[in-house]
């Protein structure tokens, strides 16, 4: 059973469009991270959210943590080809920075 | 600081051979993690260390896998008697104890077992 479900699995859009991807779970997390990964490379951390209802913005990316700390979303405004990649969410349970559990990601392709 | 460094970047080995990978974490980070990632999947937890102590090991990790962090700095991951199913990207990451932030990952080691 996958602890973190990400949707959609694949998304292909045109440059300039907006999009939202989701990360859902039945479990409560103390913190949740979003990463972006390019082929052949390790994931790169985009953001960490820790408070229920928290919203963080990083340029054209907006991240939201659900009120119950079980789900999160990533919204990209005016997508660019450079946004292409695998977007992974990961959750940690407990406050002692043990292991994080990853979803299987959303593969985003932005066409010029 | 050059971030998390992993060597080699690529390894091709014959089934049945042993392989060893190395990870050098960010020097200030006392926690080091190993994950495995196959195509179309997210990273899967293998094990992690705090300093030189191995705090948790996945039940998915067979006894052919062993990891060490002898001086609390770099770590090695060894796979004995490799099988084709071991083919994957092996990722190393580090972070501080007590941090609610995310990991800093290395670029990974791509293992292909033929």
Coordinates of C-alpha atoms in Angstrom, one line a residue:
Chain A
X1 CA 0.0 0.0 0.0
X2 CA 1.4 3.3 -1.1
X3 CA 1.5 5.7 1.8
X4 CA 1.5 8.8 -0.4
X5 CA -0.6 8.9 -3.5
X6 CA 0.4 11.5 -6.2
X7 CA -1.8 12.5 -9.0
X8 CA -1.8 12.8 -11.9
X9 CA 0.9 10.3 -12.7
X10 CA 1.7 12.1 -16.0
X11 CA 0.9 15.6 -17.2
X12 CA 1.7 17.2 -20.5
X13 CA 0.8 20.8 -21.1
X14 CA 1.8 23.8 -23.3
X15 CA 4.0 26.6 -22.2
X16 CA 2.1 29.3 -20.4
X17 CA -0.6 27.1 -19.0
X18 CA -1.3 26.6 -15.3
X19 CA -1.4 23.3 -13.5
X20 CA -1.9 21.7 -10.1
X21 CA -0.6 18.3 -8.9
X22 CA -1.6 16.6 -5.7
X23 CA -0.2 14.5 -2.9
X24 CA -2.7 12.6 -0.7
X25 CA -2.5 10.3 2.2
X26 CA -4.6 8.8 5.0
X27 CA -1.8 9.4 7.4
X28 CA -0.8 12.6 9.3
X29 CA 2.6 14.0 8.7
X30 CA 4.7 16.3 10.8
X31 CA 6.3 17.8 7.7
X32 CA 6.0 17.4 4.0
X33 CA 8.5 18.2 1.3
X34 CA 8.3 18.7 -2.5
X35 CA 11.2 17.8 -4.7
X36 CA 11.9 18.1 -8.4
X37 CA 14.0 15.5 -10.1
X38 CA 15.6 15.5 -13.6
X39 CA 16.6 12.2 -15.4
X40 CA 19.8 10.7 -14.1
X41 CA 20.0 13.1 -11.2
X42 CA 19.0 13.1 -7.5
X43 CA 15.9 14.9 -6.3
X44 CA 16.3 18.6 -5.5
X45 CA 14.4 20.1 -2.5
X46 CA 11.8 22.8 -3.5
X47 CA 10.0 23.4 -0.2
X48 CA 9.1 22.1 3.3
X49 CA 5.7 22.7 4.9
X50 CA 5.0 21.9 8.5
X51 CA 1.9 23.7 9.6
X52 CA -1.7 22.7 8.6
X53 CA -3.1 25.1 6.2
X54 CA 0.3 26.6 5.4
X55 CA 0.8 28.2 2.0
X56 CA 4.3 28.9 0.6
X57 CA 5.2 30.6 -2.6
X58 CA 8.4 30.1 -4.6
X59 CA 8.3 32.4 -7.7
X60 CA 5.6 30.8 -9.9
X61 CA 5.2 27.8 -7.6
X62 CA 2.6 27.7 -4.8
X63 CA 2.6 24.9 -2.2
X64 CA -0.2 24.2 0.2
X65 CA -0.4 21.8 3.2
X66 CA -3.8 20.6 4.1
X67 CA -5.4 21.6 7.3
X68 CA -5.2 18.1 8.7
X69 CA -1.6 17.7 7.4
X70 CA -2.6 14.6 5.3
X71 CA -2.4 16.2 1.9
X72 CA -0.6 18.8 -0.2
X73 CA -0.8 20.5 -3.6
X74 CA 1.7 22.2 -5.9
X75 CA 0.4 24.8 -8.3
X76 CA 2.5 26.2 -11.1
X77 CA 1.5 29.4 -12.9
X78 CA 2.5 30.0 -16.5
X79 CA 4.5 26.9 -16.8
X80 CA 7.8 27.0 -18.7
X81 CA 9.8 24.2 -20.5
X82 CA 12.3 24.5 -17.7
X83 CA 9.7 23.2 -15.3
X84 CA 9.7 19.8 -17.0
X85 CA 10.6 17.1 -14.5
X86 CA 9.4 14.5 -12.0
X87 CA 7.8 16.2 -9.0
X88 CA 7.9 14.1 -5.8
X89 CA 6.3 14.6 -2.4
X90 CA 7.7 13.1 0.7
X91 CA 6.4 13.0 4.3
X92 CA 8.0 12.5 7.6
X93 CA 6.1 11.3 10.7
X94 CA 7.3 12.2 14.2
X95 CA 9.5 15.1 15.2
X96 CA 12.9 13.5 15.3
X97 CA 13.7 13.8 11.6
X98 CA 13.7 10.0 10.9
X99 CA 13.1 8.7 7.5
X100 CA 10.8 10.3 4.9
X101 CA 8.4 8.3 2.7
X102 CA 8.1 9.3 -0.9
X103 CA 5.2 9.2 -3.4
X104 CA 5.8 7.9 -6.9
X105 CA 5.7 11.4 -8.4
X106 CA 4.1 13.3 -11.2
X107 CA 6.0 13.5 -14.5
X108 CA 5.4 16.9 -15.9
X109 CA 6.3 17.8 -19.5
X110 CA 5.9 21.5 -20.6
X111 CA 6.0 21.8 -24.4
X112 CA 7.3 25.1 -26.0
Chain B
X1 CA 30.8 22.7 0.6
X2 CA 30.3 20.7 -2.6
X3 CA 27.0 19.1 -1.4
X4 CA 26.5 15.3 -1.3
X5 CA 28.9 13.3 -3.4
X6 CA 28.3 9.8 -4.7
X7 CA 30.8 7.5 -6.5
X8 CA 30.7 5.9 -8.9
X9 CA 28.0 7.6 -11.0
X10 CA 27.5 4.4 -13.0
X11 CA 28.3 0.8 -12.4
X12 CA 27.7 -2.2 -14.7
X13 CA 28.3 -5.6 -13.1
X14 CA 27.7 -9.2 -13.9
X15 CA 25.1 -11.1 -11.9
X16 CA 26.7 -12.7 -8.8
X17 CA 29.4 -10.1 -8.4
X18 CA 29.8 -7.8 -5.4
X19 CA 29.6 -4.0 -5.7
X20 CA 30.3 -1.1 -3.3
X21 CA 29.1 2.4 -3.5
X22 CA 30.4 5.5 -1.6
X23 CA 28.6 8.5 -0.3
X24 CA 30.2 11.7 1.1
X25 CA 27.5 13.8 2.9
X26 CA 27.5 17.5 3.7
X27 CA 30.0 17.7 6.5
X28 CA 27.7 19.5 9.0
X29 CA 24.9 16.9 8.6
X30 CA 25.0 14.1 11.1
X31 CA 22.2 12.0 9.5
X32 CA 22.9 10.0 6.3
X33 CA 20.2 8.1 4.3
X34 CA 20.3 5.5 1.5
X35 CA 17.4 5.1 -0.9
X36 CA 16.8 3.1 -4.0
X37 CA 14.8 4.2 -7.0
X38 CA 13.6 2.2 -10.0
X39 CA 12.1 3.6 -13.2
X40 CA 8.6 5.1 -12.6
X41 CA 8.8 4.9 -8.8
X42 CA 9.7 7.2 -6.1
X43 CA 12.7 6.7 -3.9
X44 CA 12.4 3.7 -1.5
X45 CA 14.0 3.9 1.9
X46 CA 16.9 1.4 2.6
X47 CA 18.6 2.6 5.8
X48 CA 19.9 5.6 7.7
X49 CA 22.6 6.6 10.1
X50 CA 23.1 9.2 12.8
X51 CA 26.8 9.7 13.0
X52 CA 28.2 6.1 12.9
X53 CA 25.1 4.4 14.4
X54 CA 22.7 2.7 12.0
X55 CA 19.3 3.7 13.4
X56 CA 17.0 1.9 11.0
X57 CA 17.1 -0.6 8.2
X58 CA 14.2 -1.4 5.9
X59 CA 12.7 -4.9 6.1
X60 CA 12.9 -4.9 2.3
X61 CA 16.7 -5.0 2.5
X62 CA 17.9 -8.5 2.2
X63 CA 21.0 -9.8 4.0
X64 CA 22.9 -9.3 0.7
X65 CA 22.9 -5.5 1.5
X66 CA 25.1 -3.9 4.1
X67 CA 25.9 -0.3 4.9
X68 CA 28.5 1.3 7.1
X69 CA 29.5 4.7 8.3
X70 CA 32.5 3.9 10.3
X71 CA 33.7 7.3 11.4
X72 CA 30.4 9.2 11.1
X73 CA 31.5 10.9 7.9
X74 CA 31.3 9.0 4.6
X75 CA 29.2 5.9 4.1
X76 CA 29.5 2.8 1.9
X77 CA 26.7 0.5 0.6
X78 CA 27.7 -3.0 -0.4
X79 CA 25.6 -5.4 -2.4
X80 CA 26.8 -9.0 -2.4
X81 CA 25.9 -11.6 -5.1
X82 CA 24.1 -9.0 -7.2
X83 CA 20.9 -10.0 -9.0
X84 CA 19.2 -8.4 -12.0
X85 CA 16.5 -7.1 -9.6
X86 CA 19.1 -5.0 -7.9
X87 CA 19.4 -2.8 -11.0
X88 CA 18.3 0.7 -9.9
X89 CA 19.5 4.2 -9.0
X90 CA 21.0 4.2 -5.5
X91 CA 20.6 7.6 -3.8
X92 CA 22.3 9.0 -0.8
X93 CA 21.0 12.0 1.2
X94 CA 21.9 13.9 4.3
X95 CA 20.4 16.3 6.8
X96 CA 20.7 17.5 10.4
X97 CA 19.2 15.8 13.3
X98 CA 16.0 17.5 14.4
X99 CA 15.6 19.3 11.2
X100 CA 12.1 19.5 9.8
X101 CA 13.6 20.4 6.4
X102 CA 14.2 18.1 3.6
X103 CA 17.1 16.1 2.4
X104 CA 20.0 17.1 0.3
X105 CA 20.5 14.3 -2.2
X106 CA 23.6 13.3 -4.2
X107 CA 23.4 12.6 -7.9
X108 CA 23.1 8.9 -7.3
X109 CA 24.8 5.7 -8.5
X110 CA 23.1 4.0 -11.4
X111 CA 23.6 0.2 -11.1
X112 CA 23.0 -2.2 -14.0
X113 CA 23.3 -5.9 -13.4
X114 CA 23.7 -7.9 -16.5

